[in-house]
């Protein structure tokens, strides 16, 4: 797999922003479900020119969502995905907003 096929998108949420403020070397990415830790490490190093020290992965389970409409209850599920939390070498940062 190529780097762009492995790393789907960075995760920028309130929770990840709080974690990054506490430990500035940690970033989260939404990754391909078939990717392993070694492939994720190589992809992040190639895309962002940084040195990755550690990779933690987890499969996010789908949540059940429902809402009430004029036609009754509509229920469904959010998609399941794989998340990788990457720890970089001390002093290195990734700037997601530099290209805006």
Short mmCIF file of N, CA, C and O in Angstrom, two decimals:
data_model
loop_
_atom_site.label_atom_id
_atom_site.label_comp_id
_atom_site.label_asym_id
_atom_site.label_seq_id
_atom_site.Cartn_x
_atom_site.Cartn_y
_atom_site.Cartn_z
N UNK A 1 0.84 -1.19 0.00
CA UNK A 1 0.00 0.00 0.00
C UNK A 1 0.88 1.25 0.00
O UNK A 1 1.95 1.25 0.58
N UNK A 2 0.39 2.29 -0.61
CA UNK A 2 1.11 3.55 -0.64
C UNK A 2 0.76 4.38 0.60
O UNK A 2 -0.22 4.10 1.28
N UNK A 3 1.57 5.40 0.87
CA UNK A 3 1.37 6.22 2.07
C UNK A 3 -0.01 6.86 2.10
O UNK A 3 -0.65 6.93 3.14
N UNK A 4 -0.47 7.33 0.94
CA UNK A 4 -1.77 8.00 0.89
C UNK A 4 -2.92 7.02 1.07
O UNK A 4 -4.02 7.41 1.44
N UNK A 5 -2.69 5.74 0.78
CA UNK A 5 -3.71 4.73 1.00
C UNK A 5 -3.78 4.29 2.46
O UNK A 5 -4.81 3.82 2.93
N UNK A 6 -2.68 4.46 3.19
CA UNK A 6 -2.63 4.05 4.59
C UNK A 6 -3.19 5.13 5.49
O UNK A 6 -4.08 4.90 6.30
N UNK A 7 -2.67 6.37 5.37
CA UNK A 7 -3.14 7.49 6.19
C UNK A 7 -4.32 8.13 5.47
O UNK A 7 -4.15 8.74 4.43
N UNK A 8 -5.52 8.00 6.04
CA UNK A 8 -6.70 8.56 5.40
C UNK A 8 -6.90 10.03 5.75
O UNK A 8 -7.17 10.85 4.89
N UNK A 9 -6.77 10.37 7.05
CA UNK A 9 -6.93 11.77 7.47
C UNK A 9 -6.44 11.93 8.90
O UNK A 9 -6.47 10.97 9.68
N UNK A 10 -5.99 13.13 9.25
CA UNK A 10 -5.68 13.38 10.66
C UNK A 10 -6.97 13.56 11.45
O UNK A 10 -8.00 13.99 10.91
N UNK A 11 -6.94 13.21 12.72
CA UNK A 11 -8.09 13.39 13.59
C UNK A 11 -7.86 14.64 14.42
O UNK A 11 -6.92 14.69 15.22
N UNK A 12 -8.69 15.65 14.18
CA UNK A 12 -8.58 16.92 14.91
C UNK A 12 -9.89 17.09 15.67
O UNK A 12 -10.88 17.53 15.11
N UNK A 13 -9.88 16.72 16.94
CA UNK A 13 -11.07 16.83 17.77
C UNK A 13 -10.67 17.50 19.08
O UNK A 13 -9.49 17.75 19.34
N UNK A 14 -11.65 17.80 19.91
CA UNK A 14 -11.35 18.43 21.20
C UNK A 14 -10.48 17.51 22.06
O UNK A 14 -9.55 17.97 22.72
N UNK A 15 -10.81 16.24 22.06
CA UNK A 15 -10.05 15.29 22.87
C UNK A 15 -8.60 15.18 22.39
O UNK A 15 -7.67 15.19 23.19
N UNK A 16 -8.39 15.07 21.08
CA UNK A 16 -7.03 14.96 20.56
C UNK A 16 -6.26 16.25 20.75
O UNK A 16 -5.05 16.24 20.99
N UNK A 17 -6.93 17.40 20.66
CA UNK A 17 -6.26 18.68 20.90
C UNK A 17 -5.79 18.76 22.35
O UNK A 17 -4.68 19.23 22.63
N UNK A 18 -6.60 18.29 23.28
CA UNK A 18 -6.20 18.28 24.70
C UNK A 18 -5.01 17.35 24.93
O UNK A 18 -4.09 17.70 25.68
N UNK A 19 -5.01 16.19 24.28
CA UNK A 19 -3.88 15.26 24.42
C UNK A 19 -2.62 15.86 23.83
O UNK A 19 -1.53 15.75 24.40
N UNK A 20 -2.74 16.53 22.68
CA UNK A 20 -1.57 17.16 22.04
C UNK A 20 -1.03 18.31 22.87
O UNK A 20 0.18 18.55 22.87
N UNK A 21 -1.89 19.03 23.59
CA UNK A 21 -1.41 20.10 24.47
C UNK A 21 -0.64 19.53 25.65
O UNK A 21 0.34 20.12 26.09
N UNK A 22 -1.05 18.38 26.18
CA UNK A 22 -0.34 17.76 27.30
C UNK A 22 0.98 17.15 26.85
O UNK A 22 2.01 17.32 27.50
N UNK A 23 0.95 16.41 25.76
CA UNK A 23 2.16 15.80 25.20
C UNK A 23 2.23 16.21 23.73
O UNK A 23 1.59 15.61 22.87
N UNK A 24 3.02 17.24 23.42
CA UNK A 24 3.02 17.83 22.06
C UNK A 24 3.49 16.89 20.95
O UNK A 24 3.37 17.23 19.79
N UNK A 25 4.01 15.73 21.28
CA UNK A 25 4.52 14.83 20.25
C UNK A 25 3.51 13.78 19.81
O UNK A 25 3.83 12.90 19.03
N UNK A 26 2.27 13.84 20.29
CA UNK A 26 1.26 12.80 19.97
C UNK A 26 0.21 13.34 18.99
O UNK A 26 -0.35 14.41 19.20
N UNK A 27 -0.04 12.56 17.95
CA UNK A 27 -1.01 12.92 16.92
C UNK A 27 -1.83 11.69 16.56
O UNK A 27 -1.34 10.57 16.64
N UNK A 28 -3.08 11.91 16.16
CA UNK A 28 -3.95 10.79 15.80
C UNK A 28 -4.33 10.88 14.33
O UNK A 28 -4.52 11.97 13.78
N UNK A 29 -4.43 9.72 13.71
CA UNK A 29 -4.78 9.62 12.29
C UNK A 29 -5.84 8.55 12.11
O UNK A 29 -5.84 7.55 12.82
N UNK A 30 -6.73 8.78 11.16
CA UNK A 30 -7.64 7.74 10.72
C UNK A 30 -6.90 6.97 9.64
O UNK A 30 -6.44 7.56 8.65
N UNK A 31 -6.77 5.65 9.81
CA UNK A 31 -5.94 4.84 8.92
C UNK A 31 -6.77 3.72 8.30
O UNK A 31 -7.88 3.44 8.73
N UNK A 32 -6.19 3.09 7.30
CA UNK A 32 -6.82 1.97 6.64
C UNK A 32 -6.95 0.81 7.62
O UNK A 32 -6.01 0.53 8.37
N UNK A 33 -8.08 0.11 7.61
CA UNK A 33 -8.26 -1.01 8.53
C UNK A 33 -7.27 -2.16 8.31
O UNK A 33 -7.01 -2.95 9.21
N UNK A 34 -6.71 -2.24 7.13
CA UNK A 34 -5.75 -3.32 6.83
C UNK A 34 -4.31 -2.97 7.17
O UNK A 34 -3.44 -3.81 7.09
N UNK A 35 -4.04 -1.71 7.54
CA UNK A 35 -2.67 -1.27 7.80
C UNK A 35 -2.20 -1.75 9.17
O UNK A 35 -2.96 -1.77 10.13
N UNK A 36 -0.92 -2.14 9.25
CA UNK A 36 -0.36 -2.52 10.54
C UNK A 36 0.54 -1.39 11.07
O UNK A 36 0.71 -0.37 10.40
N UNK A 37 1.09 -1.57 12.25
CA UNK A 37 1.85 -0.49 12.90
C UNK A 37 3.10 -0.11 12.12
O UNK A 37 3.46 1.07 12.05
N UNK A 38 3.76 -1.07 11.52
CA UNK A 38 4.98 -0.79 10.77
C UNK A 38 4.67 0.04 9.53
O UNK A 38 5.37 1.01 9.22
N UNK A 39 3.60 -0.31 8.83
CA UNK A 39 3.20 0.45 7.64
C UNK A 39 2.77 1.87 8.03
O UNK A 39 3.08 2.83 7.32
N UNK A 40 2.06 2.00 9.14
CA UNK A 40 1.63 3.33 9.60
C UNK A 40 2.84 4.18 9.95
O UNK A 40 2.91 5.36 9.58
N UNK A 41 3.81 3.61 10.63
CA UNK A 41 5.03 4.34 11.00
C UNK A 41 5.76 4.83 9.75
O UNK A 41 6.13 6.00 9.66
N UNK A 42 5.94 3.97 8.77
CA UNK A 42 6.64 4.36 7.53
C UNK A 42 5.88 5.43 6.77
O UNK A 42 6.47 6.35 6.21
N UNK A 43 4.55 5.33 6.76
CA UNK A 43 3.73 6.30 6.03
C UNK A 43 3.81 7.69 6.67
O UNK A 43 3.95 8.70 5.97
N UNK A 44 3.73 7.76 8.00
CA UNK A 44 3.81 9.06 8.69
C UNK A 44 5.19 9.67 8.50
O UNK A 44 5.32 10.87 8.24
N UNK A 45 6.23 8.85 8.60
CA UNK A 45 7.59 9.36 8.40
C UNK A 45 7.79 9.88 6.98
O UNK A 45 8.44 10.89 6.77
N UNK A 46 7.21 9.20 5.99
CA UNK A 46 7.38 9.62 4.60
C UNK A 46 6.56 10.87 4.28
O UNK A 46 7.02 11.76 3.57
N UNK A 47 5.33 10.96 4.80
CA UNK A 47 4.46 12.08 4.47
C UNK A 47 4.85 13.37 5.18
O UNK A 47 4.73 14.46 4.62
N UNK A 48 5.31 13.27 6.43
CA UNK A 48 5.53 14.48 7.24
C UNK A 48 7.00 14.74 7.58
O UNK A 48 7.31 15.70 8.29
N UNK A 49 7.93 13.91 7.13
CA UNK A 49 9.37 14.07 7.39
C UNK A 49 9.66 14.21 8.88
O UNK A 49 10.30 15.16 9.32
N UNK A 50 9.18 13.27 9.66
CA UNK A 50 9.41 13.24 11.10
C UNK A 50 9.88 11.84 11.49
O UNK A 50 9.81 10.91 10.69
N UNK A 51 10.39 11.70 12.70
CA UNK A 51 10.83 10.41 13.23
C UNK A 51 9.78 9.91 14.22
O UNK A 51 9.50 10.55 15.22
N UNK A 52 9.16 8.77 13.92
CA UNK A 52 8.13 8.18 14.77
C UNK A 52 8.78 7.24 15.78
O UNK A 52 9.57 6.37 15.42
N UNK A 53 8.43 7.42 17.06
CA UNK A 53 8.96 6.58 18.13
C UNK A 53 8.01 5.43 18.45
O UNK A 53 8.45 4.30 18.65
N UNK A 54 6.70 5.70 18.48
CA UNK A 54 5.74 4.69 18.89
C UNK A 54 4.43 4.86 18.13
O UNK A 54 4.05 5.98 17.79
N UNK A 55 3.73 3.75 17.88
CA UNK A 55 2.43 3.76 17.22
C UNK A 55 1.48 2.90 18.04
O UNK A 55 1.77 1.74 18.32
N UNK A 56 0.34 3.48 18.43
CA UNK A 56 -0.72 2.74 19.10
C UNK A 56 -1.93 2.74 18.19
O UNK A 56 -2.30 3.79 17.66
N UNK A 57 -2.55 1.57 17.99
CA UNK A 57 -3.71 1.49 17.11
C UNK A 57 -4.91 0.98 17.90
O UNK A 57 -4.77 0.26 18.89
N UNK A 58 -6.11 1.38 17.44
CA UNK A 58 -7.34 0.86 18.01
C UNK A 58 -8.42 0.89 16.96
O UNK A 58 -8.43 1.75 16.08
N UNK A 59 -9.31 -0.08 17.05
CA UNK A 59 -10.47 -0.14 16.17
C UNK A 59 -11.63 0.54 16.87
O UNK A 59 -12.05 0.10 17.94
N UNK A 60 -12.15 1.59 16.27
CA UNK A 60 -13.27 2.34 16.84
C UNK A 60 -14.55 1.63 16.43
O UNK A 60 -14.82 1.45 15.25
N UNK A 61 -15.34 1.22 17.43
CA UNK A 61 -16.56 0.49 17.14
C UNK A 61 -17.65 1.45 16.65
O UNK A 61 -17.69 2.61 17.06
N UNK A 62 -18.55 0.98 15.81
CA UNK A 62 -19.61 1.86 15.31
C UNK A 62 -20.62 2.17 16.41
O UNK A 62 -20.94 1.31 17.23
N UNK A 63 -21.11 3.40 16.42
CA UNK A 63 -22.12 3.78 17.40
C UNK A 63 -23.49 3.80 16.73
O UNK A 63 -23.62 4.12 15.55
N UNK A 64 -24.51 3.45 17.49
CA UNK A 64 -25.87 3.45 16.99
C UNK A 64 -26.42 4.86 17.10
O UNK A 64 -26.35 5.49 18.16
N UNK A 65 -26.94 5.37 16.01
CA UNK A 65 -27.51 6.71 15.99
C UNK A 65 -28.98 6.61 15.61
O UNK A 65 -29.35 5.82 14.76
N UNK A 66 -29.82 7.42 16.25
CA UNK A 66 -31.23 7.43 15.90
C UNK A 66 -31.77 8.85 16.04
O UNK A 66 -31.25 9.65 16.82
N UNK A 67 -32.79 9.14 15.27
CA UNK A 67 -33.44 10.44 15.36
C UNK A 67 -34.91 10.27 15.02
O UNK A 67 -35.30 9.35 14.30
N UNK A 68 -35.71 11.18 15.53
CA UNK A 68 -37.14 11.13 15.30
C UNK A 68 -37.49 12.08 14.17
O UNK A 68 -37.12 13.25 14.19
N UNK A 69 -38.19 11.59 13.16
CA UNK A 69 -38.58 12.40 12.02
C UNK A 69 -40.10 12.37 11.87
O UNK A 69 -40.80 11.72 12.65
N UNK A 70 -40.61 13.04 10.87
CA UNK A 70 -42.05 13.04 10.62
C UNK A 70 -42.57 11.63 10.31
O UNK A 70 -43.72 11.32 10.55
N UNK A 71 -41.71 10.82 9.77
CA UNK A 71 -42.10 9.48 9.36
C UNK A 71 -41.75 8.43 10.41
O UNK A 71 -41.79 7.24 10.10
N UNK A 72 -41.39 8.84 11.60
CA UNK A 72 -41.07 7.90 12.67
C UNK A 72 -39.59 7.89 12.99
O UNK A 72 -38.83 8.75 12.55
N UNK A 73 -39.20 6.92 13.76
CA UNK A 73 -37.80 6.79 14.17
C UNK A 73 -36.95 6.28 13.01
O UNK A 73 -37.32 5.32 12.33
N UNK A 74 -35.83 6.92 12.81
CA UNK A 74 -34.85 6.49 11.82
C UNK A 74 -33.59 6.14 12.60
O UNK A 74 -33.07 6.96 13.36
N UNK A 75 -33.12 4.92 12.44
CA UNK A 75 -31.92 4.52 13.17
C UNK A 75 -30.91 3.95 12.19
O UNK A 75 -31.25 3.44 11.12
N UNK A 76 -29.67 4.05 12.57
CA UNK A 76 -28.58 3.55 11.75
C UNK A 76 -27.32 3.48 12.57
O UNK A 76 -27.35 3.65 13.79
N UNK A 77 -26.21 3.25 11.91
CA UNK A 77 -24.93 3.16 12.61
C UNK A 77 -23.91 4.05 11.93
O UNK A 77 -23.91 4.19 10.71
N UNK A 78 -23.03 4.61 12.75
CA UNK A 78 -21.88 5.33 12.21
C UNK A 78 -20.86 4.28 11.75
O UNK A 78 -20.86 3.15 12.25
N UNK A 79 -20.03 4.62 10.83
CA UNK A 79 -19.06 3.67 10.29
C UNK A 79 -17.96 3.36 11.30
O UNK A 79 -17.53 4.22 12.06
N UNK A 80 -17.51 2.13 11.30
CA UNK A 80 -16.37 1.73 12.11
C UNK A 80 -15.09 2.13 11.37
O UNK A 80 -15.06 2.17 10.14
N UNK A 81 -14.05 2.45 12.12
CA UNK A 81 -12.77 2.80 11.49
C UNK A 81 -11.62 2.46 12.42
O UNK A 81 -11.82 2.12 13.58
N UNK A 82 -10.42 2.53 11.90
CA UNK A 82 -9.22 2.25 12.67
C UNK A 82 -8.49 3.56 12.92
O UNK A 82 -8.35 4.38 12.02
N UNK A 83 -8.05 3.75 14.16
CA UNK A 83 -7.37 4.98 14.55
C UNK A 83 -5.97 4.63 15.02
O UNK A 83 -5.76 3.61 15.68
N UNK A 84 -5.00 5.47 14.66
CA UNK A 84 -3.62 5.29 15.10
C UNK A 84 -3.18 6.55 15.83
O UNK A 84 -3.32 7.66 15.30
N UNK A 85 -2.64 6.37 17.04
CA UNK A 85 -2.06 7.48 17.80
C UNK A 85 -0.55 7.33 17.69
O UNK A 85 0.02 6.32 18.12
N UNK A 86 0.09 8.34 17.10
CA UNK A 86 1.51 8.28 16.78
C UNK A 86 2.27 9.21 17.72
O UNK A 86 1.88 10.36 17.92
N UNK A 87 3.36 8.69 18.30
CA UNK A 87 4.24 9.50 19.15
C UNK A 87 5.52 9.79 18.37
O UNK A 87 6.17 8.87 17.88
N UNK A 88 5.85 11.07 18.27
CA UNK A 88 7.05 11.49 17.54
C UNK A 88 8.22 11.63 18.49
O UNK A 88 8.06 11.65 19.71
N UNK A 89 9.40 11.80 17.90
CA UNK A 89 10.60 12.05 18.68
C UNK A 89 10.49 13.42 19.35
O UNK A 89 9.83 14.32 18.83
N UNK A 90 11.12 13.59 20.51
CA UNK A 90 11.05 14.86 21.26
C UNK A 90 11.45 16.03 20.38
O UNK A 90 12.42 15.97 19.63
N UNK A 91 10.64 17.09 20.43
CA UNK A 91 10.95 18.31 19.71
C UNK A 91 10.40 18.38 18.29
O UNK A 91 10.47 19.43 17.67
N UNK A 92 9.84 17.30 17.77
CA UNK A 92 9.30 17.32 16.42
C UNK A 92 7.80 17.56 16.47
O UNK A 92 7.11 17.08 17.37
N UNK A 93 7.30 18.32 15.49
CA UNK A 93 5.87 18.63 15.43
C UNK A 93 5.38 18.44 14.00
O UNK A 93 6.14 18.49 13.04
N UNK A 94 4.07 18.24 13.87
CA UNK A 94 3.40 18.19 12.58
C UNK A 94 2.42 19.35 12.56
O UNK A 94 1.61 19.49 13.47
N UNK A 95 2.50 20.19 11.52
CA UNK A 95 1.59 21.32 11.39
C UNK A 95 0.55 20.99 10.32
O UNK A 95 0.85 21.03 9.14
N UNK A 96 -0.66 20.65 10.77
CA UNK A 96 -1.73 20.30 9.82
C UNK A 96 -2.29 21.53 9.11
O UNK A 96 -2.88 21.41 8.06
N UNK A 97 -2.13 22.71 9.69
CA UNK A 97 -2.78 23.90 9.17
C UNK A 97 -1.85 24.78 8.33
O UNK A 97 -2.20 25.88 7.98
N UNK A 98 -0.67 24.30 7.98
CA UNK A 98 0.28 25.12 7.23
C UNK A 98 -0.16 25.33 5.79
O UNK A 98 0.20 26.33 5.18
N UNK A 99 -0.95 24.42 5.23
CA UNK A 99 -1.34 24.52 3.82
C UNK A 99 -2.68 25.22 3.62
O UNK A 99 -3.19 25.27 2.52
N UNK A 100 -3.25 25.76 4.68
CA UNK A 100 -4.56 26.44 4.55
C UNK A 100 -4.35 27.85 4.04
O UNK A 100 -3.49 28.56 4.40
#
